[in-house]
Coordinates of C-alpha atoms in Angstrom, one line a residue:
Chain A
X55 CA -153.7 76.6 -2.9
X56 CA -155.5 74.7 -5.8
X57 CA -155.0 77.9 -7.9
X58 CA -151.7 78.7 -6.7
X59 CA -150.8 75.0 -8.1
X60 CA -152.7 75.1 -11.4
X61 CA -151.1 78.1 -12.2
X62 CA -147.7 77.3 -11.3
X63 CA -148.6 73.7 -13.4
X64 CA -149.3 75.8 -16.3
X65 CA -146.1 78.2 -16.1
X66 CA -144.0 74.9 -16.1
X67 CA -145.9 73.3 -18.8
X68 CA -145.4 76.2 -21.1
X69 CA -141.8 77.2 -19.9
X70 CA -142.9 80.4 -19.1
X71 CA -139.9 80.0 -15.7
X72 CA -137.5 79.3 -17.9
X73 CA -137.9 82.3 -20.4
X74 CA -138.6 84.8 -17.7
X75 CA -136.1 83.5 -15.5
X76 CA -137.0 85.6 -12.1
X77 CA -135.1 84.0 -9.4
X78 CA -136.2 85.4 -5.9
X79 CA -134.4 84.3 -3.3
X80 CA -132.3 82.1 -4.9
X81 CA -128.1 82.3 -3.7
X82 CA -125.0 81.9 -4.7
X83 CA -123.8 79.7 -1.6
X84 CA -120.1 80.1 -1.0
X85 CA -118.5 77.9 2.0
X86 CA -116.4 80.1 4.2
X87 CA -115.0 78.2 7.5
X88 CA -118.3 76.0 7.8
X89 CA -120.6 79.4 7.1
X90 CA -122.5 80.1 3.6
X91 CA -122.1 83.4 2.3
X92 CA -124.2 84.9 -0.4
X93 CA -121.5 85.1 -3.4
X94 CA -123.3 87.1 -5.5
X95 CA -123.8 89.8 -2.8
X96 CA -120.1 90.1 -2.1
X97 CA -119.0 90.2 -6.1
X98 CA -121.1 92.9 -7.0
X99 CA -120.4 94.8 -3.6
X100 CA -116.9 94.6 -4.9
X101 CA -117.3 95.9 -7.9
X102 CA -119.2 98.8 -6.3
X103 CA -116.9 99.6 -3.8
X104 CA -113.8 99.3 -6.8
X105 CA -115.9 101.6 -8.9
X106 CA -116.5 104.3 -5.7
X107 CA -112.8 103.8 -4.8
X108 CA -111.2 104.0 -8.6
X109 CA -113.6 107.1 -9.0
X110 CA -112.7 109.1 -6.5
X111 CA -109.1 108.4 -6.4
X112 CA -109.1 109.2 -10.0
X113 CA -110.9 112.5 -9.6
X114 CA -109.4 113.7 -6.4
X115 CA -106.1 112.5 -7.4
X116 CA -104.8 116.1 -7.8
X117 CA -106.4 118.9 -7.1
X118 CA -107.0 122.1 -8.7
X119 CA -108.2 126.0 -7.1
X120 CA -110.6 126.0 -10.4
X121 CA -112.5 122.5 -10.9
X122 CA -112.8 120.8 -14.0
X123 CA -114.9 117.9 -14.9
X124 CA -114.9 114.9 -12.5
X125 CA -113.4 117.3 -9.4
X126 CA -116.0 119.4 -9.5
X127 CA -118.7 116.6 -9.5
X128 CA -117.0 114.8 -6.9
X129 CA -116.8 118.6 -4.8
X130 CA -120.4 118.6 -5.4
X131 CA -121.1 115.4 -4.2
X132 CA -119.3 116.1 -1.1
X133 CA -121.2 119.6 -0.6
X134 CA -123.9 117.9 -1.0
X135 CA -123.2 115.2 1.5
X136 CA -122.0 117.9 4.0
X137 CA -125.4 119.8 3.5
X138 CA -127.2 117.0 4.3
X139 CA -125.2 115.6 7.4
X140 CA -125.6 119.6 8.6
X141 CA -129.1 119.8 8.5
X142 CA -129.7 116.4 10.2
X143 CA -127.0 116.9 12.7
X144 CA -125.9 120.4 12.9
X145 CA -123.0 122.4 14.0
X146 CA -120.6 119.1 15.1
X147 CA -120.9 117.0 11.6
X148 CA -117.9 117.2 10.9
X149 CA -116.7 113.5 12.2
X150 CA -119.9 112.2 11.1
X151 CA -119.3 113.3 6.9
X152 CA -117.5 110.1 5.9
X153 CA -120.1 107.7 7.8
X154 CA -122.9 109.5 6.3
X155 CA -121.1 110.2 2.4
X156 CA -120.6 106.6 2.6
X157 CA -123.9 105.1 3.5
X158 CA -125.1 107.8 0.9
X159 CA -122.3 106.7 -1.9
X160 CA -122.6 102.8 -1.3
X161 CA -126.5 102.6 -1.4
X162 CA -126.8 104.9 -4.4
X163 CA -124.1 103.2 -6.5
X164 CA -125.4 99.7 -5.4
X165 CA -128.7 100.5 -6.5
X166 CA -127.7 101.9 -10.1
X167 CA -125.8 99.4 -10.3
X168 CA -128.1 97.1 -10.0
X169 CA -130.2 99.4 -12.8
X170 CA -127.7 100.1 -15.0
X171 CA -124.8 97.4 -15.4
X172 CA -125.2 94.5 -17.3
X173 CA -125.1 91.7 -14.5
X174 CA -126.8 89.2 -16.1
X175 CA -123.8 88.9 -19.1
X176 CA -122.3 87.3 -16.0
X177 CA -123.6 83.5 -15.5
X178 CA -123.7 82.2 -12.1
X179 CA -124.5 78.7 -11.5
X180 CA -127.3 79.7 -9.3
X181 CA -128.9 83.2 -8.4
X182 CA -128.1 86.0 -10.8
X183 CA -125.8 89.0 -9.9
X184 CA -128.1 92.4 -8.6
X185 CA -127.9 95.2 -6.5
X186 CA -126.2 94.3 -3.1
X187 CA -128.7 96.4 -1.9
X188 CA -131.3 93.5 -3.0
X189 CA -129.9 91.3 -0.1
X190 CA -131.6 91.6 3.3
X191 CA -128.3 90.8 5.0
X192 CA -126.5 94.2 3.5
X193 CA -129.2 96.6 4.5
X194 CA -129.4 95.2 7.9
X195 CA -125.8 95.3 8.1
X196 CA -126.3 99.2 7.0
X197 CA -129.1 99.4 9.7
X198 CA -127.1 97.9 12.2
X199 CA -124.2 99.9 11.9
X200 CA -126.4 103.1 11.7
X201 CA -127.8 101.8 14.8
X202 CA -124.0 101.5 16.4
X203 CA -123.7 104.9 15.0
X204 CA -126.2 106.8 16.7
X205 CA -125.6 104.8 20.3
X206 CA -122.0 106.0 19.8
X207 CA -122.8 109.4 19.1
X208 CA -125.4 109.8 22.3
X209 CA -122.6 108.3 24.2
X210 CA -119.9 110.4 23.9
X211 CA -121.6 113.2 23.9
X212 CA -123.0 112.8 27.2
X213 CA -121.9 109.1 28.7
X214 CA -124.5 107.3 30.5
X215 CA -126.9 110.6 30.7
X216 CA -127.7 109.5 27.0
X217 CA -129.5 107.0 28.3
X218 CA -132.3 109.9 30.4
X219 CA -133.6 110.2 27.0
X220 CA -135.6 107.2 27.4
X221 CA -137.7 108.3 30.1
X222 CA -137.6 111.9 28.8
X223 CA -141.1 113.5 28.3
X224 CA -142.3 111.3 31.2
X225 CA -141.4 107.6 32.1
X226 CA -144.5 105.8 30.7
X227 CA -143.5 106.4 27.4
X228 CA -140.0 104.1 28.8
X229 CA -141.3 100.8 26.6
X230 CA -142.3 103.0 23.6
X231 CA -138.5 104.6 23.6
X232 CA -137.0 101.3 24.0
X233 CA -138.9 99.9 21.0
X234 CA -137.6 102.9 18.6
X235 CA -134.6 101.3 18.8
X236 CA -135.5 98.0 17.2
X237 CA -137.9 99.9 14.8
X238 CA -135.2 102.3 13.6
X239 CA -132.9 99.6 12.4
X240 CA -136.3 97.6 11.2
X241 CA -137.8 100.3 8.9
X242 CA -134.5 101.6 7.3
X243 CA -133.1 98.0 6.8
X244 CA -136.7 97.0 5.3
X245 CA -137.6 99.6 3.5
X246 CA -134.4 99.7 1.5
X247 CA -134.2 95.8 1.4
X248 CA -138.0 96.0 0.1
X249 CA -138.0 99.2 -2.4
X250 CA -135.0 97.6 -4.4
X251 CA -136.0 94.3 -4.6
X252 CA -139.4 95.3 -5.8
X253 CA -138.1 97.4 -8.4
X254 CA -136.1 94.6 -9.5
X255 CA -138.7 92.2 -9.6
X256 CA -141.0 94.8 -11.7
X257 CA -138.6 95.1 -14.4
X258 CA -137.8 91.6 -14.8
X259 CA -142.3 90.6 -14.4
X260 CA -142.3 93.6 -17.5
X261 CA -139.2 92.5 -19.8
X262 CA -140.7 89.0 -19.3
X263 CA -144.7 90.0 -20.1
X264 CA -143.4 92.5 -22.9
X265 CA -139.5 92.9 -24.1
X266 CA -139.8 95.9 -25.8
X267 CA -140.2 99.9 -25.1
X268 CA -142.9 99.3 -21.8
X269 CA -140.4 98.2 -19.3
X270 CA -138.5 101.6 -20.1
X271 CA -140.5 104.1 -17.8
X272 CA -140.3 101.2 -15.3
X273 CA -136.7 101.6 -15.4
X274 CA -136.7 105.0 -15.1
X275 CA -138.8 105.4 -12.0
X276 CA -136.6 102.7 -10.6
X277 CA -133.7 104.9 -11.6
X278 CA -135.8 107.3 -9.2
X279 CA -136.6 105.5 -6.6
X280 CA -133.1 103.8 -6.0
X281 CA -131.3 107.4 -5.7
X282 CA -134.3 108.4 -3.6
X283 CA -133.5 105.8 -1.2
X284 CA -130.5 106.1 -0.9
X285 CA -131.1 109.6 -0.3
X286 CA -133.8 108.4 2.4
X287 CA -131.2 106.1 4.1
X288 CA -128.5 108.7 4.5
X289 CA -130.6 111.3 5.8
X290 CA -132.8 108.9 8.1
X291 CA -129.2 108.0 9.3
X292 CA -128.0 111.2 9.8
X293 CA -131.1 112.1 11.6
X294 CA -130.9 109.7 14.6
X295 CA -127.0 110.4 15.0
X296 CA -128.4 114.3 15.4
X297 CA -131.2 113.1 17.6
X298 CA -129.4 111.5 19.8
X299 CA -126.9 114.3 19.9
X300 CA -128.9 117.0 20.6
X301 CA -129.6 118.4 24.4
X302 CA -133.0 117.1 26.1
X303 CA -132.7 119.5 28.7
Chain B
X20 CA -143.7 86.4 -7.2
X21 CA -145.4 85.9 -4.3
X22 CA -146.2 82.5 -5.4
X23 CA -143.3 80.9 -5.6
X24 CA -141.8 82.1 -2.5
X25 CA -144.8 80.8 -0.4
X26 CA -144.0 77.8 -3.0
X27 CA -140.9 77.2 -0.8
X28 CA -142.4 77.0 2.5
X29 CA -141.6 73.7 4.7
X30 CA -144.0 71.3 3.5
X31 CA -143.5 71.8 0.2
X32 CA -140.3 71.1 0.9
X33 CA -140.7 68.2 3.0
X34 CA -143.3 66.7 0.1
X35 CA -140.7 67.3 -2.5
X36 CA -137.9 65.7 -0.4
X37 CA -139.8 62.6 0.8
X38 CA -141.0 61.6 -2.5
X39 CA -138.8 59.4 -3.8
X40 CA -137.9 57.4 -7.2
X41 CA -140.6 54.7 -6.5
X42 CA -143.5 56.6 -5.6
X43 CA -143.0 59.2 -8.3
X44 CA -143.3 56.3 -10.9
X45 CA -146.7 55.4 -8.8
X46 CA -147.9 58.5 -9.0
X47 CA -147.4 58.6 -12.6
X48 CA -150.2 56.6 -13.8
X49 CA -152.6 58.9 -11.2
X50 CA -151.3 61.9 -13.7
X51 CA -153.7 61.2 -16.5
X52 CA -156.8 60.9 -14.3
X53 CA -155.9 63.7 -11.7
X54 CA -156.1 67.1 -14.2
X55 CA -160.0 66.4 -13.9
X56 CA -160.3 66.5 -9.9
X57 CA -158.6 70.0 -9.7
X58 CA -160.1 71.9 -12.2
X59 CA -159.3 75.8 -12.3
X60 CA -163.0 76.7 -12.2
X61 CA -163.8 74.5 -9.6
X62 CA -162.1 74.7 -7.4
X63 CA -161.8 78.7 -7.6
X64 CA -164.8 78.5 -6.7
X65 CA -164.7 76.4 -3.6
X66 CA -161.2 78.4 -2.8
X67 CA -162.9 79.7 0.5
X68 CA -163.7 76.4 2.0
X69 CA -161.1 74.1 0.9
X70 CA -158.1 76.5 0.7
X71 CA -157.9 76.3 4.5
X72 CA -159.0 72.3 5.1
X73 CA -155.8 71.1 2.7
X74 CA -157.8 68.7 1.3
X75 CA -156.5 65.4 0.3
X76 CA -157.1 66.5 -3.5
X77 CA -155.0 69.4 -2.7
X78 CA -152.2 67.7 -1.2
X79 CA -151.9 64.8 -3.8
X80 CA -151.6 68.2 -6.3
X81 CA -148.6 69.6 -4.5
X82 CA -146.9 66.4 -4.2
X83 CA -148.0 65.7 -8.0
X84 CA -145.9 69.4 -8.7
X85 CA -143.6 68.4 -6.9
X86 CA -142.9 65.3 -9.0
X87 CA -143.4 67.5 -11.9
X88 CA -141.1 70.0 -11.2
X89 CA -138.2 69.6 -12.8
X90 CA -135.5 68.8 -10.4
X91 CA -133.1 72.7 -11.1
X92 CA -136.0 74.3 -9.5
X93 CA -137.0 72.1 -7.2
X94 CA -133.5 72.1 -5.9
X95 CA -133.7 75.6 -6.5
X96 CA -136.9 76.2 -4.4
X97 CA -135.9 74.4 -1.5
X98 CA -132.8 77.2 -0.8
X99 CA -135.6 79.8 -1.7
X100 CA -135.2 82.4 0.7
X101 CA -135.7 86.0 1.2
X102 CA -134.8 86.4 4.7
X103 CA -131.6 84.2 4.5
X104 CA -129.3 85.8 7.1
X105 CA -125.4 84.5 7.0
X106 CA -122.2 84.9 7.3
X107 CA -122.6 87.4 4.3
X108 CA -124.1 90.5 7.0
X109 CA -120.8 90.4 9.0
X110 CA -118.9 90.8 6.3
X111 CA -120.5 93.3 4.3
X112 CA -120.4 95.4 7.8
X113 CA -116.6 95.1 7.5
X114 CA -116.7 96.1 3.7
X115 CA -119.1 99.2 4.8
X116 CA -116.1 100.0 7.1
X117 CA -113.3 99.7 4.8
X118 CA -114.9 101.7 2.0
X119 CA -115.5 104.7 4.6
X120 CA -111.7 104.6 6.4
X121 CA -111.0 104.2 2.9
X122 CA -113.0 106.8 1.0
X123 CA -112.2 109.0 4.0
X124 CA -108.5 109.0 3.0
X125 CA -109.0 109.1 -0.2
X126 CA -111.7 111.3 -0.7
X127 CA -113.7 113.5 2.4
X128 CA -110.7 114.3 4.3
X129 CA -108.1 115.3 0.9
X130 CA -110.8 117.2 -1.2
X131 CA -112.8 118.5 1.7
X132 CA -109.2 120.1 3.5
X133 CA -109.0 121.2 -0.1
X134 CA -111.9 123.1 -0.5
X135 CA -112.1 124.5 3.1
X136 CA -108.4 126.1 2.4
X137 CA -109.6 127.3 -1.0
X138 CA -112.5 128.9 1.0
X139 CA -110.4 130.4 3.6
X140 CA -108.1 131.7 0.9
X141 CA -110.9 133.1 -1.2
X142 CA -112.3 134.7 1.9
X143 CA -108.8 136.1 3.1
X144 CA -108.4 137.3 -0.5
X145 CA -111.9 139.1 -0.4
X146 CA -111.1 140.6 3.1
X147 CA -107.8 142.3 1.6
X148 CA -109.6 143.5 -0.7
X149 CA -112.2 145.3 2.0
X150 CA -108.8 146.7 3.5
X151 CA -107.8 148.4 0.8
X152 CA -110.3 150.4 0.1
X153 CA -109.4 152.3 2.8
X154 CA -105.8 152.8 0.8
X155 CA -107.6 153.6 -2.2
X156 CA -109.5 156.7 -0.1
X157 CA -106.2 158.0 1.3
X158 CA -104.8 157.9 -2.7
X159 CA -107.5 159.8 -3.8
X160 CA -107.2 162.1 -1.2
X161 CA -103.4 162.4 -2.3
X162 CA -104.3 163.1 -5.4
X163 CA -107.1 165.8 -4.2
X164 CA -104.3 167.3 -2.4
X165 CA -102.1 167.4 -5.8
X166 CA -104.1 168.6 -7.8
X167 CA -105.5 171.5 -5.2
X168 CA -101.9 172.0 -5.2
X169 CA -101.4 172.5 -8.8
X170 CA -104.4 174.8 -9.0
X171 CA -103.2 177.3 -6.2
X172 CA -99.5 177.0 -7.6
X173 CA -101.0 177.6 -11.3
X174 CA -103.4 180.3 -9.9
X175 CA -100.4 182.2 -8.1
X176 CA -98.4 182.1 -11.3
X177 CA -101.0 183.4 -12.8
X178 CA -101.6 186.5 -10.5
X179 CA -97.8 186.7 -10.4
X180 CA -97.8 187.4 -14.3
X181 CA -101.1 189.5 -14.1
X182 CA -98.4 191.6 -11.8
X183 CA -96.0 192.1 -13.8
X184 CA -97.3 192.8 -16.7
X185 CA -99.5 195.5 -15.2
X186 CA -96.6 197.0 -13.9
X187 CA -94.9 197.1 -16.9
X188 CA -98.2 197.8 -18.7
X189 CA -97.7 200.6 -16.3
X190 CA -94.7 201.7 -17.0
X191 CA -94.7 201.9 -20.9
X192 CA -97.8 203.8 -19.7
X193 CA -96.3 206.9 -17.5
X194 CA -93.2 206.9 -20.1
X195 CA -95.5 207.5 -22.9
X196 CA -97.5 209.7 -21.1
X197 CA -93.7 211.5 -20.1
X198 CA -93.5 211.5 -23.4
X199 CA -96.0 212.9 -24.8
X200 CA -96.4 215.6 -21.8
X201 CA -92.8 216.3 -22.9
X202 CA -93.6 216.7 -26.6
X203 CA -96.8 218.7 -25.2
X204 CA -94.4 221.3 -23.6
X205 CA -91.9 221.6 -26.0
X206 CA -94.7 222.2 -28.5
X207 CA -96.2 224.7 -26.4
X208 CA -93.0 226.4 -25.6
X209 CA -92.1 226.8 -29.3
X210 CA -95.4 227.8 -30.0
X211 CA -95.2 230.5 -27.0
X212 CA -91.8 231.7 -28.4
X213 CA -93.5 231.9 -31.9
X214 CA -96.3 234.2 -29.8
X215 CA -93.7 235.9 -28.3
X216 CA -91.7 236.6 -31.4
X217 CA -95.0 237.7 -33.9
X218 CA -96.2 239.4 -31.0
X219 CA -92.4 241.3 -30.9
X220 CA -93.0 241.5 -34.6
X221 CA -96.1 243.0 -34.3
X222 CA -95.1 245.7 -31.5
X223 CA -92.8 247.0 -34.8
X224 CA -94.7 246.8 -36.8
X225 CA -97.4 248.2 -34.7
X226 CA -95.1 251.2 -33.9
X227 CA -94.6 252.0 -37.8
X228 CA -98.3 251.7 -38.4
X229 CA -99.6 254.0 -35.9
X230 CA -96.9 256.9 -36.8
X231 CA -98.0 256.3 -40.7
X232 CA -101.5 256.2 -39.3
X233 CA -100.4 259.6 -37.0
X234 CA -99.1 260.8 -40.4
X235 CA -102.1 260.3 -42.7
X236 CA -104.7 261.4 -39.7
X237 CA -102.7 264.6 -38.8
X238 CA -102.3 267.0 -41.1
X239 CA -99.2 268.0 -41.3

């Protein structure tokens, strides 16, 4: 603790926290109905969803039998989407494309965003505009929702007999079944929650140590990691939906 | 990073918040003698036993960054948090659930009918294509057929003219040969009648000769 307090005594004497500025953990507070919201979460998760919205739209807007240009990006994004939500789930993905495309689309595009658009242009009066992504309360609302996903899926696809998978090889393996379900949600939510965050965090530590030229590779493998995530997320998703679809017997 | 988020655990907090105007202005005089009780070196080295014990030293430090912090970040430190969960996860779910009814109107269900009817029609398109091959095979056989046709039609034209001409080759053949049998015979008839007439000649002839030869042999 003594070190921990000398240090931080000599980062404030020499106003090293002012120039590098990394804020971690610090909101935006709005006030909605007596509840705080983080604002900076919700302003750049509109800009994301504008900017996947506007895209699309734009692209898809009329079609053509021979693609050009942003059509025939967006037509491989969907393929791509509908290869991966195939493989995870199999022959019934069809209902499942839009969940999955979006959980793919909204974490990717959150994370570049957070990479690649000039937030920080924007002053807030506390926090700093990032990746939504970079906010424990989106990717738990992603984890939650994937969690809602898959129970749904089981569900109507065989009512209450989803529920035989727990004690499935043999009962004694009932608590480890049950405890899946809270890890599930727990990993994906966490490990997106900490991948981006990190990332952040090391590009800001760099640009603050050294301004020029070493941060760059930084960036890039952040570039990296964020679409891999994404990627991870989707496909993690689209893997317990097919799980839980699948036939035990 | 680490640092200051530990930084904003409770009793730092609780240090921060309960020092107030008066004591900071105590504590201020402390400021130029405290420096020397928690040396860096020190106390690194004495981190094991006293970083657990919270010494007094230790705690009279915190509150002493806690006066010295200027007041943003202290403010800004006490709503430090990582795992800060809101009012902002229920919303965001609803956003998530917008931007796929949305996207799915907009985007998956328009370009992927799209691209599924293109496929069809591609693969319809390819199947006709199968199909006529079989169309193709019966043409060519048509035109087999033709052109078998032409050849036997040409060939028969062709042994019809071989024909005919033979049989007229034929018959400028037997009329010379008339002909020339017919000049054959007159030329053997007036030859026969020239025979005929020196050999009458002769038989004269012959008659005066033998009664001159009669004369001359006989003496008379």
């Amino acid at each position: 603790m003594n070190v921990l307090s000398c240090s931080i005594n000599t980062l404030i004497k020499e106003g090293l926290y002012e120039i590098s500025g990394v804020e971690v953990g610090q909101h935006f507070y709005w006030q909605i109905g007596g509840f705080q919201v983080h604002a900076q979460v919700l302003i750049t998760s509109w800009v994301v969803i504008a900017i996947l919205l506007g895209s699309a739209a734009l692209a898809v807007r009329n079609p053509q039998t021979i693609p050009t240009g942003g059509q025939n990006f967006f037509e491989f994004v969907l393929e791509f989407i509908r290869d991966v939500s195939q493989t995870q789930i199999g022959e019934e993905y069809g209902p499942w494309v839009p969940f999955i495309g979006t959980l793919f689309l909204f974490i990717f595009v959150s994370n570049w965003s957070g990479a690649l658009l000039p937030w920080k242009i924007i002053q807030l009066p506390q926090g700093e505009l990032a990746a939504p992504t970079n906010d424990i309360n989106t990717t738990v609302a992603l984890a939650l929702l994937t969690s809602v996903a898959y129970f749904y899926a089981g569900l109507s696809k065989k009512g209450l007999g989803y529920f035989s998978k727990y004690i499935q090889p043999t009962p004694i393996l009932l608590p480890i079944n049950i405890l899946e379900d809270f890890t599930k949600p727990l990993s994906l939510s966490f490990r997106l929650f900490g991948n981006i965050l990190a990332d952040e965090l090391v590009v800001v530590v760099l640009v603050s140590l050294v301004p020029l030229v070493v941060p760059i590779p930084v960036m890039f493998l952040g570039l990296f990691t964020s679409g891999i995530q994404a990627l991870i997320f989707a496909t993690l998703a689209a893997a317990y939906i097919g799980e839980s679809m699948e036939g035990h017997h | 990073m680490a640092n200051s988020i530990m930084a904003s655990s409770k009793p730092l907090i609780f240090l921060s918040s309960s020092s107030t105007q008066p004591n900071r202005i105590i504590n201020l005089p402390k400021l130029a003698k405290l420096p020397q009780i928690p040396k860096p070196i020190s106390s690194s080295s004495s981190l094991s036993t006293k970083a657990l014990s919270f010494s007094s030293a230790t705690v009279k430090s915190l509150a002493l960054i806690a006066a010295l912090a200027p007041p943003s970040m202290a403010e800004a430190m006490e709503k430090a948090q990582l795992f800060d969960f809101n009012l902002t996860l229920p919303i965001i779910v609803v956003e998530f659930l917008f931007l796929m009814f949305a996207l799915d109107k907009v985007y998956y269900s328009p370009l992927g009918n799209f691209m599924d009817k293109r496929d069809s029609e591609i693969k319809e398109k390819l199947a006709s294509v199968k199909d006529t091959s079989t169309e193709v095979k019966a043409l060519d056989e048509q035109a087999a057929a033709v052109m078998r046709a032409a050849r036997a039609e040409i060939a028969a034209a062709l042994n019809k003219m071989k024909k005919e001409t033979q049989v007229e080759v034929e018959e400028q053949l037997a009329e010379g040969r008339k002909k020339v049998e017919a000049e054959l015979q007159e030329a053997l008839a007036s030859l026969e009648k020239q025979k005929e007439e020196t050999i009458k000649a002769l038989d004269s002839q012959i008659a005066a000769l033998s009664e001159d030869i009669v004369k001359k042999v006989l003496p008379s």
